[in-house]
PDB file of C-alpha atoms in Angstrom:
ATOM      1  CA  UNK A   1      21.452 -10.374   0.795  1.00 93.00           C
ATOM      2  CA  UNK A   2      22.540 -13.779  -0.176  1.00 97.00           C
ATOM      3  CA  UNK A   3      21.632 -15.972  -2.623  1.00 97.00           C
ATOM      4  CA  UNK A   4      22.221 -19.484  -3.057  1.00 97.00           C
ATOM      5  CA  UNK A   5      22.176 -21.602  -6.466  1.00 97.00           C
ATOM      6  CA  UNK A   6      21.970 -24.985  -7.687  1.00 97.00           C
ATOM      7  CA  UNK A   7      23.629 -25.530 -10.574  1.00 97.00           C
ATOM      8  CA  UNK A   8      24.211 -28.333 -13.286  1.00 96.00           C
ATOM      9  CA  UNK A   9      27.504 -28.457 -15.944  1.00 96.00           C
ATOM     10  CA  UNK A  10      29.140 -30.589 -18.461  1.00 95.00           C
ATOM     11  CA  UNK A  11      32.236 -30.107 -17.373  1.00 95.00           C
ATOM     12  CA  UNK A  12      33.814 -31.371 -20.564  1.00 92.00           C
ATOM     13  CA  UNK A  13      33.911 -28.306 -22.227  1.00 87.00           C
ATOM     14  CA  UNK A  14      36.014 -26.615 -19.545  1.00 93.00           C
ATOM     15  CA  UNK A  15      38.988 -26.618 -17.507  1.00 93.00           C
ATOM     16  CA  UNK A  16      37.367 -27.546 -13.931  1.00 91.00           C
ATOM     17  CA  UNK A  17      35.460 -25.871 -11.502  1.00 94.00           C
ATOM     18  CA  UNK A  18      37.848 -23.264 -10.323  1.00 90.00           C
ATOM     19  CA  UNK A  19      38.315 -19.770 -11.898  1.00 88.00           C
ATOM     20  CA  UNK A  20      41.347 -19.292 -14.312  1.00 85.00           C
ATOM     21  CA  UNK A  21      43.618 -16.896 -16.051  1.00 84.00           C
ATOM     22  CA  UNK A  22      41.975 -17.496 -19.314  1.00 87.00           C
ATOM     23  CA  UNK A  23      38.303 -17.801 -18.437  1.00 83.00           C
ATOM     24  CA  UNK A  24      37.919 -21.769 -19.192  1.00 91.00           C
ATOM     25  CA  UNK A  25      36.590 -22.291 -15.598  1.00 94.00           C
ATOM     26  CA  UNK A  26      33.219 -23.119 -14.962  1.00 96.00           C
ATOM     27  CA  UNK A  27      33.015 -20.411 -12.090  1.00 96.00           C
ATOM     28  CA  UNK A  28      34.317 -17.731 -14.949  1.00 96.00           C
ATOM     29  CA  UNK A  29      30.962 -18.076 -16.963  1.00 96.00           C
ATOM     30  CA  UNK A  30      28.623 -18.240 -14.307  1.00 97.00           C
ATOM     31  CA  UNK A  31      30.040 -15.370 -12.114  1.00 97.00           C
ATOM     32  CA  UNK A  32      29.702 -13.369 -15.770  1.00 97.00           C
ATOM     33  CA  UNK A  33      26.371 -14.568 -16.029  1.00 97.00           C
ATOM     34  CA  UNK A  34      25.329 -13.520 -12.842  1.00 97.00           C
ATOM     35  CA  UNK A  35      27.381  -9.796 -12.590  1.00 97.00           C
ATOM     36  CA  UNK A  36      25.271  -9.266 -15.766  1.00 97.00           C
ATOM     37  CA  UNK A  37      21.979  -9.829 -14.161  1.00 97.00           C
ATOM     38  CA  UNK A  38      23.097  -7.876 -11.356  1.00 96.00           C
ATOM     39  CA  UNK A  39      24.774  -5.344 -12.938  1.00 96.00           C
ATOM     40  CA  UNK A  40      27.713  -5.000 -10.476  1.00 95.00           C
ATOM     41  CA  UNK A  41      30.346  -7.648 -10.317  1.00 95.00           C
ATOM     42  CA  UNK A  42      29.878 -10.652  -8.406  1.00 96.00           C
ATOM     43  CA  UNK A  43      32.301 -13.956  -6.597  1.00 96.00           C
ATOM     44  CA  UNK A  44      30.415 -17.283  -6.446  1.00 97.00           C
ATOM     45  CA  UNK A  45      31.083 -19.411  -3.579  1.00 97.00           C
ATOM     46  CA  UNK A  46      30.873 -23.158  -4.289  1.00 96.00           C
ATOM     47  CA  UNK A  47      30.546 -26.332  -2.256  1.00 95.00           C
ATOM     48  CA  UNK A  48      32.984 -28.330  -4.038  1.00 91.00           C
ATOM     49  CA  UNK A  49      35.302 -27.827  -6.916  1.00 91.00           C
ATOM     50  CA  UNK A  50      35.551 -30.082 -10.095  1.00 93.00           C
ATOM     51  CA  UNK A  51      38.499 -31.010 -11.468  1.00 92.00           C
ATOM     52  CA  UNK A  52      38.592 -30.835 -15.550  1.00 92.00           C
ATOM     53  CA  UNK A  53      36.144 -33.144 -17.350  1.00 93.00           C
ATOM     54  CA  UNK A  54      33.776 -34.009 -13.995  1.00 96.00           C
ATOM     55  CA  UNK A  55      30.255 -32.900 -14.237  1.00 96.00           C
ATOM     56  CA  UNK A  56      27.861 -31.727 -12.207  1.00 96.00           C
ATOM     57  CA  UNK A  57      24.327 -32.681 -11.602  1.00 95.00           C
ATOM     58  CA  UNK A  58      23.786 -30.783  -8.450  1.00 95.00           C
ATOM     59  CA  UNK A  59      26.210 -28.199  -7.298  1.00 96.00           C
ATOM     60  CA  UNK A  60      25.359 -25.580  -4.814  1.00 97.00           C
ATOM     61  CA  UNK A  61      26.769 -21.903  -4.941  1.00 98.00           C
ATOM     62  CA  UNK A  62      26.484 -18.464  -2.608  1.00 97.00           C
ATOM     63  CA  UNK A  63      27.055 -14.862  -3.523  1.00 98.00           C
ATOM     64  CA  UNK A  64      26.289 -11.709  -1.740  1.00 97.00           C
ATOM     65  CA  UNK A  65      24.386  -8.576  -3.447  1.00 96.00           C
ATOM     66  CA  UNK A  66      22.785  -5.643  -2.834  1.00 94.00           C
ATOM     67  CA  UNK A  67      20.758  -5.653  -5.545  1.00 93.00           C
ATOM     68  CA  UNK A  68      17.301  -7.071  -5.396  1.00 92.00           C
ATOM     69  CA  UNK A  69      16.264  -8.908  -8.298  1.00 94.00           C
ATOM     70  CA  UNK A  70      13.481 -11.758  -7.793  1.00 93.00           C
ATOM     71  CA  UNK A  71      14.318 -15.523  -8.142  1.00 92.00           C
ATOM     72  CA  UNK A  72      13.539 -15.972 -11.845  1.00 94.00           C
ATOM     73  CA  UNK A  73      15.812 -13.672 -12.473  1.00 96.00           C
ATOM     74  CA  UNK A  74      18.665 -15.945 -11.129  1.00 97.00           C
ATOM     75  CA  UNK A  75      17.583 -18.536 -13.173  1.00 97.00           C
ATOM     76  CA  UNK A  76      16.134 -17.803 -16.253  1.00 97.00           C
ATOM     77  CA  UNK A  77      17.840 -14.577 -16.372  1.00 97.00           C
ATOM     78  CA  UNK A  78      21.526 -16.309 -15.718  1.00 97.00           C
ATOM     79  CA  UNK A  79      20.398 -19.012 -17.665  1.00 98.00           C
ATOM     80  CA  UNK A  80      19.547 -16.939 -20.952  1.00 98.00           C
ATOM     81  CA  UNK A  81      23.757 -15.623 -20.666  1.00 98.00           C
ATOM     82  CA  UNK A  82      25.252 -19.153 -19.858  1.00 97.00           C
ATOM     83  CA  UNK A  83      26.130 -21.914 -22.423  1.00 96.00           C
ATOM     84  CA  UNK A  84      24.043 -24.613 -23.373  1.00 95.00           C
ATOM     85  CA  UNK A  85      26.853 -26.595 -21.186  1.00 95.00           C
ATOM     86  CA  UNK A  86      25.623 -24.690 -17.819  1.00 97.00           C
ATOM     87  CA  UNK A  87      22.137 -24.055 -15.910  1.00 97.00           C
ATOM     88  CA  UNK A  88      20.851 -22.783 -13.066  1.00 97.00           C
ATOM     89  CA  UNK A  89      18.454 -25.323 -11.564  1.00 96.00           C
ATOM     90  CA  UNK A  90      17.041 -22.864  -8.913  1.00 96.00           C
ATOM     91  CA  UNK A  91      17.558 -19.940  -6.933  1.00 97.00           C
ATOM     92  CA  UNK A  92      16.783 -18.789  -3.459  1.00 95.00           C
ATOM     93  CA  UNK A  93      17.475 -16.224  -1.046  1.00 96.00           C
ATOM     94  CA  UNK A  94      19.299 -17.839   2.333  1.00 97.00           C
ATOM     95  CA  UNK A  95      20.826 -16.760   6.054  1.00 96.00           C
ATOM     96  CA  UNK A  96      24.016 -14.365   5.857  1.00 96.00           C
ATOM     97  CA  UNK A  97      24.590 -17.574   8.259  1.00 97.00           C
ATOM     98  CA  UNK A  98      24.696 -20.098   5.792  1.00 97.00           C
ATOM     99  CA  UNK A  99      27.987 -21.120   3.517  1.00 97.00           C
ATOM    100  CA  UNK A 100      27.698 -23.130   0.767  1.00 97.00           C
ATOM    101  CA  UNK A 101      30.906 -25.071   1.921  1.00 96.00           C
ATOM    102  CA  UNK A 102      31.143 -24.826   5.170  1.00 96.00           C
ATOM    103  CA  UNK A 103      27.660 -25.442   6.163  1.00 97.00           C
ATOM    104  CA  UNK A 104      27.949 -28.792   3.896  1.00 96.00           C
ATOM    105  CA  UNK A 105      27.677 -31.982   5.642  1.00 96.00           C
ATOM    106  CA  UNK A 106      27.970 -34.553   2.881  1.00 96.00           C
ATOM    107  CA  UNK A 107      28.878 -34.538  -0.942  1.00 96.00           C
ATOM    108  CA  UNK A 108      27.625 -37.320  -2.958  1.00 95.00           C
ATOM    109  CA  UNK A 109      29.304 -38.534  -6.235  1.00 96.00           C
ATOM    110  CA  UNK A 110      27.875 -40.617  -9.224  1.00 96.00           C
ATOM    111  CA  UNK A 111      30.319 -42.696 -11.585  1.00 97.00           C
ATOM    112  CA  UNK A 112      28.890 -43.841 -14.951  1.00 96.00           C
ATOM    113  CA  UNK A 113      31.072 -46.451 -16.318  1.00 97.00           C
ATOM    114  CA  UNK A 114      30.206 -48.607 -20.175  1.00 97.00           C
ATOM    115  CA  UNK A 115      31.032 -51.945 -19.867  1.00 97.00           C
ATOM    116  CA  UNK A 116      31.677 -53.052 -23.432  1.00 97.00           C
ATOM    117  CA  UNK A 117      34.175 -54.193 -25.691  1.00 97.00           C
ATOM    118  CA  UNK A 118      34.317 -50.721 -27.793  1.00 97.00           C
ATOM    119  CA  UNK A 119      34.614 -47.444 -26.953  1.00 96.00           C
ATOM    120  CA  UNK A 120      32.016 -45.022 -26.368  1.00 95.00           C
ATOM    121  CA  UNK A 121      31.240 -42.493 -29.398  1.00 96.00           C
ATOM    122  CA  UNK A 122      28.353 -40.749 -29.095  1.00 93.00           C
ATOM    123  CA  UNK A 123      28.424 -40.908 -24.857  1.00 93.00           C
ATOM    124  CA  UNK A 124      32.463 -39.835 -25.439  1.00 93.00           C
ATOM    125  CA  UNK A 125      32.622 -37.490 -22.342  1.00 93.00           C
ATOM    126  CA  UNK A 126      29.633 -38.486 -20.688  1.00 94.00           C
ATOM    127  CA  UNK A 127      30.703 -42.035 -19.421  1.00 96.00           C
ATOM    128  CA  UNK A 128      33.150 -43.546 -18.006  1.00 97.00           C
ATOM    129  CA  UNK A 129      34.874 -46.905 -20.447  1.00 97.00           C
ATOM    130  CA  UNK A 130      36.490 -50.391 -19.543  1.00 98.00           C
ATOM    131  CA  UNK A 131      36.711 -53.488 -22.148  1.00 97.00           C
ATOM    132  CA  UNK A 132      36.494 -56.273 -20.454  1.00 97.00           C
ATOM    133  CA  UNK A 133      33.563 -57.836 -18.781  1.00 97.00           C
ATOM    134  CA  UNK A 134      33.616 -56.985 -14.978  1.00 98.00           C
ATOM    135  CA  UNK A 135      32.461 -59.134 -11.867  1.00 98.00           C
ATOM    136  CA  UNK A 136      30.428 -56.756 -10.088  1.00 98.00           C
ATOM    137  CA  UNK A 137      29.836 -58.230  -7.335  1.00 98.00           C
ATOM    138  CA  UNK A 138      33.162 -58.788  -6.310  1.00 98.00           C
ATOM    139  CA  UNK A 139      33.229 -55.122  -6.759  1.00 98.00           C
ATOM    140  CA  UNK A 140      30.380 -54.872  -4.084  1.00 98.00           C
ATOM    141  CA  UNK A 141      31.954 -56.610  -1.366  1.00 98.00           C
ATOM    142  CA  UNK A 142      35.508 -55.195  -1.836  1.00 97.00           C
ATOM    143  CA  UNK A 143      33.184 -51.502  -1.815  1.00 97.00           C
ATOM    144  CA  UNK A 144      31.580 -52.799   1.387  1.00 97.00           C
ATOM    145  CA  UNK A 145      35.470 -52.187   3.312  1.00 97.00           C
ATOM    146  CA  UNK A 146      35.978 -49.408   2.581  1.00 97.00           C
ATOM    147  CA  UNK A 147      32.797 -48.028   4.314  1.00 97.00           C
ATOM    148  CA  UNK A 148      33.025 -46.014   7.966  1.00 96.00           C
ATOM    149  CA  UNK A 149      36.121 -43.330   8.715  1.00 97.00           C
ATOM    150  CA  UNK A 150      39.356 -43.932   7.297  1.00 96.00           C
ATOM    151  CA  UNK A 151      42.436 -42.466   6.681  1.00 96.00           C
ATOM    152  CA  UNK A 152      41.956 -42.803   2.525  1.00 96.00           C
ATOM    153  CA  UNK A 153      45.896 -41.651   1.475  1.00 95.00           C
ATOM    154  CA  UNK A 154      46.183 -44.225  -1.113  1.00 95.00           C
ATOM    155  CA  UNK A 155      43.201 -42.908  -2.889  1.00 96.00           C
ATOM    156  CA  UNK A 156      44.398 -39.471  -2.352  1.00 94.00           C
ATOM    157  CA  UNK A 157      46.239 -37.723  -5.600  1.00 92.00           C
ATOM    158  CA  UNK A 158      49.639 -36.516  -5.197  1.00 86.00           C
ATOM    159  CA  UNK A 159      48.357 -32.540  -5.393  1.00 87.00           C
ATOM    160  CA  UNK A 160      45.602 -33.002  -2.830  1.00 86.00           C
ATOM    161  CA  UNK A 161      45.377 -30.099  -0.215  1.00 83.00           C
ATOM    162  CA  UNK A 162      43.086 -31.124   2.124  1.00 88.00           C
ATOM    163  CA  UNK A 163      44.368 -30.657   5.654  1.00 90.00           C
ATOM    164  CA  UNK A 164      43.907 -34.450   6.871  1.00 93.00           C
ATOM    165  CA  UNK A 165      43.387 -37.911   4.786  1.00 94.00           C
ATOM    166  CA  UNK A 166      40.921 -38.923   7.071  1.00 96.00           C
ATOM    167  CA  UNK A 167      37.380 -38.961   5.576  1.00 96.00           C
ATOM    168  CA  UNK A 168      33.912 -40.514   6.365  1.00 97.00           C
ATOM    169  CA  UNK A 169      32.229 -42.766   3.344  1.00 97.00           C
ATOM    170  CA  UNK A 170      28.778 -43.036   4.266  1.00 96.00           C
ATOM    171  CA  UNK A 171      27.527 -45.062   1.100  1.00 95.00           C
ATOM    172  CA  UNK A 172      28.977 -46.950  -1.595  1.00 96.00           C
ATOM    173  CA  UNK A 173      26.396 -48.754  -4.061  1.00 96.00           C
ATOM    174  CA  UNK A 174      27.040 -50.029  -7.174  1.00 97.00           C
ATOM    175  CA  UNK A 175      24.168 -50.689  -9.347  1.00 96.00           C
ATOM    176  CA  UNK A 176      23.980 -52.100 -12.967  1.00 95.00           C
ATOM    177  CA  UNK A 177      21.650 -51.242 -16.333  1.00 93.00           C
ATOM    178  CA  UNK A 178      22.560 -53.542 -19.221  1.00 93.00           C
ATOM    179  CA  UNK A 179      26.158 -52.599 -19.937  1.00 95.00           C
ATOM    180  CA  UNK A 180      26.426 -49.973 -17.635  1.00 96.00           C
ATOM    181  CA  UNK A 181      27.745 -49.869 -13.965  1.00 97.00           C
ATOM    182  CA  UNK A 182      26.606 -47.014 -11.938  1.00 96.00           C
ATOM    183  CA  UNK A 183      29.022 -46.370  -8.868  1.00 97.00           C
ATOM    184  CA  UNK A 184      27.421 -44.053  -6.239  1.00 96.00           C
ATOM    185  CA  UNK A 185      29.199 -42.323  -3.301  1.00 97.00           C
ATOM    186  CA  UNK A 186      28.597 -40.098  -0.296  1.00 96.00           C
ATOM    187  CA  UNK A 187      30.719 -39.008   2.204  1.00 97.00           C
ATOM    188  CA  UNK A 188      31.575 -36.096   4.722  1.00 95.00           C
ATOM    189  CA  UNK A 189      34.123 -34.806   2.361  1.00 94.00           C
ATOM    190  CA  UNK A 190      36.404 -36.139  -0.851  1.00 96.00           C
ATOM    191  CA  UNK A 191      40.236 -36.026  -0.677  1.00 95.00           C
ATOM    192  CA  UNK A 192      41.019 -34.700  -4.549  1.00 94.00           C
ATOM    193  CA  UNK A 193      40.765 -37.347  -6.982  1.00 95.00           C
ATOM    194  CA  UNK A 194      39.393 -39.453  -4.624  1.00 96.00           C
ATOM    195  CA  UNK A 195      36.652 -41.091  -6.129  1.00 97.00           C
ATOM    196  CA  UNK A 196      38.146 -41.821  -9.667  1.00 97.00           C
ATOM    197  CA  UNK A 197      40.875 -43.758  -7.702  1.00 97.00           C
ATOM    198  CA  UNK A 198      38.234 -45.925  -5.645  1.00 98.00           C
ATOM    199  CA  UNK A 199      36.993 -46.738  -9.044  1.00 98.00           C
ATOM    200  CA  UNK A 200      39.956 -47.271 -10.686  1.00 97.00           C
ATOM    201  CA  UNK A 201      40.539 -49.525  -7.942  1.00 98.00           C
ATOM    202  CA  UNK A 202      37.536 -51.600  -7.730  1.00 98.00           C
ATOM    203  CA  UNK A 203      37.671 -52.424 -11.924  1.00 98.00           C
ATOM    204  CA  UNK A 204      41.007 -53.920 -11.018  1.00 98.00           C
ATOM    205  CA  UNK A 205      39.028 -56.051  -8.064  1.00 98.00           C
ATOM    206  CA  UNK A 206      36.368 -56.582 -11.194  1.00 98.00           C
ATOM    207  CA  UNK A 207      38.466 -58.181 -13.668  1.00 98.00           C
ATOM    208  CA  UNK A 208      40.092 -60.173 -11.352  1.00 97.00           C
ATOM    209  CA  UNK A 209      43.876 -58.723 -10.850  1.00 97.00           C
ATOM    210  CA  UNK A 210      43.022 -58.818  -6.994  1.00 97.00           C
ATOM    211  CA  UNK A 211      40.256 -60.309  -4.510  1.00 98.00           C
ATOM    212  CA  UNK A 212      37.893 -57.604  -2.972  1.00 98.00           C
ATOM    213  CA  UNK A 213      40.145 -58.065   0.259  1.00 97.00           C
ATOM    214  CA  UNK A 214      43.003 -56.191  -1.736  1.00 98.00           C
ATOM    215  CA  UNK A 215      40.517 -53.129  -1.146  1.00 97.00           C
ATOM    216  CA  UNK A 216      41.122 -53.509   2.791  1.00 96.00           C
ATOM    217  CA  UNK A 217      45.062 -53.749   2.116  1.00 96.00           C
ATOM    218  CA  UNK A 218      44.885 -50.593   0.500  1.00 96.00           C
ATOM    219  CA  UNK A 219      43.281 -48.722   3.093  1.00 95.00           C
ATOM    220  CA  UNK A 220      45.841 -50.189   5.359  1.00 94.00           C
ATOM    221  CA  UNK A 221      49.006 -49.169   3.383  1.00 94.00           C
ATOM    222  CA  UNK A 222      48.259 -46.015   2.776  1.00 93.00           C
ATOM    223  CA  UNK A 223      50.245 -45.963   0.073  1.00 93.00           C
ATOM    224  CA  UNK A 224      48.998 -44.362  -3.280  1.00 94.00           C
ATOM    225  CA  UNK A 225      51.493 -46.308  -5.042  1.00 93.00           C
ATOM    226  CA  UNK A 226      49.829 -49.552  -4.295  1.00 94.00           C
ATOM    227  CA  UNK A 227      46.691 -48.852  -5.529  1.00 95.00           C
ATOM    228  CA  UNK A 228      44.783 -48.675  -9.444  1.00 96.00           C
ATOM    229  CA  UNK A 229      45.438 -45.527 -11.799  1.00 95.00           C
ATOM    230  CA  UNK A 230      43.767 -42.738 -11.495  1.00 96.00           C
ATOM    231  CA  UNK A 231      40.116 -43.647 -13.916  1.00 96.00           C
ATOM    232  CA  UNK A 232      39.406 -41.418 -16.614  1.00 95.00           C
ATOM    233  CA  UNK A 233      37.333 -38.080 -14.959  1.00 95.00           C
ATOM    234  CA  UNK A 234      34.490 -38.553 -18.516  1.00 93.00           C
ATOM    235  CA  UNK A 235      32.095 -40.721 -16.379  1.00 95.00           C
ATOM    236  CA  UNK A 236      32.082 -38.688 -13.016  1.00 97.00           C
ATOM    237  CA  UNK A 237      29.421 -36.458 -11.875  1.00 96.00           C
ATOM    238  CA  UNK A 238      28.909 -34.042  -8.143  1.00 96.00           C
ATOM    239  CA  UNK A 239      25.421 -35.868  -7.763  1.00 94.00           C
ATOM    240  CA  UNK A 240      24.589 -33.276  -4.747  1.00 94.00           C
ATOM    241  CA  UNK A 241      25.279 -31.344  -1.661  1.00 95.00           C
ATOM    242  CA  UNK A 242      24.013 -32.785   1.318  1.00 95.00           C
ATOM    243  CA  UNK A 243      22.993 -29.578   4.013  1.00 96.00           C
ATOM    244  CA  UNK A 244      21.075 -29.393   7.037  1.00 95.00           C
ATOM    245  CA  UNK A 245      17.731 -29.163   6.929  1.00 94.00           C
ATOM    246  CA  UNK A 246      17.622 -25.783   8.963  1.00 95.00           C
ATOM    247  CA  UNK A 247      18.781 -24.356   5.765  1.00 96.00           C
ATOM    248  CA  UNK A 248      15.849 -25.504   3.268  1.00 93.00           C
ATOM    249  CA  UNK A 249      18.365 -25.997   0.352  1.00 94.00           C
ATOM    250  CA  UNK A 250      16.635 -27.962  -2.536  1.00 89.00           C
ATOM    251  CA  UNK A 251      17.500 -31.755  -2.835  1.00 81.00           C
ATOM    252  CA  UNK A 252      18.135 -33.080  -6.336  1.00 71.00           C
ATOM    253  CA  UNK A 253      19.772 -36.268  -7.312  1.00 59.00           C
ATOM    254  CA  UNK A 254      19.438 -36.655 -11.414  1.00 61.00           C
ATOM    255  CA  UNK A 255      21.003 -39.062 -13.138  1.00 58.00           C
ATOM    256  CA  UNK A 256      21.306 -38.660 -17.486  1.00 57.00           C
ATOM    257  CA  UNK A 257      18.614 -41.013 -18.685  1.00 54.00           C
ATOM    258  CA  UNK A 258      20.522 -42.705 -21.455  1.00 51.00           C
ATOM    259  CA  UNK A 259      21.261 -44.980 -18.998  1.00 50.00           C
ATOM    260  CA  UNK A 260      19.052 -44.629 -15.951  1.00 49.00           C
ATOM    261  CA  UNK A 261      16.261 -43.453 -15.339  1.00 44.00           C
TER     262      UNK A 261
END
């Protein structure tokens, strides 16, 4: 049968998404995790791979077993052999059909950012930092261009392996609480770093080294050069997986409530 997951990970203690050599992948602990509970060993499938230091509020995985264990199993089971750093939100048997990739029609991201003078201590990790004070709502209407199907190549990191550049941003919203900005995104698919250069791009819009129109230009170069640094991966989160409803997959959207609620 298959089984699908949501899962949630501070991705600050490891080395990304993706399985390595030496274990330090988020996939290594939960595939040990769940080969325990299964007692046979197990691959995960996942929606979307983080790169080192991303979180994840909401990512969705698939494996295959023969062995029939029921749903608590999956996730207080797995959860009782995983780090405090990873859970298993829920679990749920699901169509040989479905893929939790490929049957994907949207991935939404969430960007915490502090706003503040000095650093972050306690949040290190967990948000996203820039000094000076930020005009967000020239950040809003230079956001507003880059909305609809584009070819995004000067957002897109150097490394990136996705077949085409040309992506679909369905919703950009940036929202504020106190001294933090909360950047949220959804699209068809993300070109690899994709997001943290949008950011990265939009502070420069916010403190004033270009008008929101320089957004526009960017997306008209194409030209990676042209655009902001890549911004820090502490304040980025995979918000959720956005499926068909055929499929019944759980919808969850959580946001850490130190800054919003």
């Amino acid at each position: 049968m298959r089984i699908a997951l949501g899962v949630e990970y501070d991705g600050s203690r490891f080395c990304g998404w993706q399985s390595q050599l030496s274990g330090c992948g988020v996939q290594d602990i939960l595939e040990r995790a769940i080969s325990s509970i299964a007692g046979e060993p197990l691959r995960v499938v996942t929606a979307g791979r983080t790169d080192t230091g991303v979180h994840a509020l909401h990512q969705v995985v698939h494996f295959d077993t023969d062995v029939a264990r029921p749903d608590s199993a999956w996730v207080r089971g797995v959860n009782a052999l995983l780090p405090g750093s990873v859970g298993v939100l829920w679990a749920q048997p699901v169509s040989d059909e479905f893929h939790s990739r490929f049957s994907a029609v949207s991935r939404s991201y969430r960007y915490l950012l502090l706003n503040h003078p000095v650093r972050p201590a306690l949040l290190s990790g967990k948000v996203g930092w820039f000094h000076q004070l930020l005009d967000v709502e020239a950040m809003r209407q230079g956001a507003q261009l880059l909305l609809g199907e584009h070819d995004f190549s000067a957002f897109r990191a150097a490394e990136c392996q996705a077949k085409s550049p040309i992506k679909h941003l369905q919703k950009i919203e940036i929202a504020t609480s106190g001294e933090y900005v909360l950047f949220d995104f959804t699209a068809n698919a993300f070109l690899h770093h994709m997001v943290r250069n949008l950011v990265g791009s939009l502070v420069y819009v916010g403190k004033g080294k270009h008008p929101p129109a320089w957004m526009l230009e960017l997306l008209e170069n194409r030209n990676r050069i042209h655009s902001a640094p890549t911004f820090a991966p502490d304040g980025l989160y995979l918000a959720g997986i956005g499926y068909d409803q055929k499929w019944a997959i759980p919808h969850l959207s959580r946001m850490p409530n130190f800054a919003f609620g």
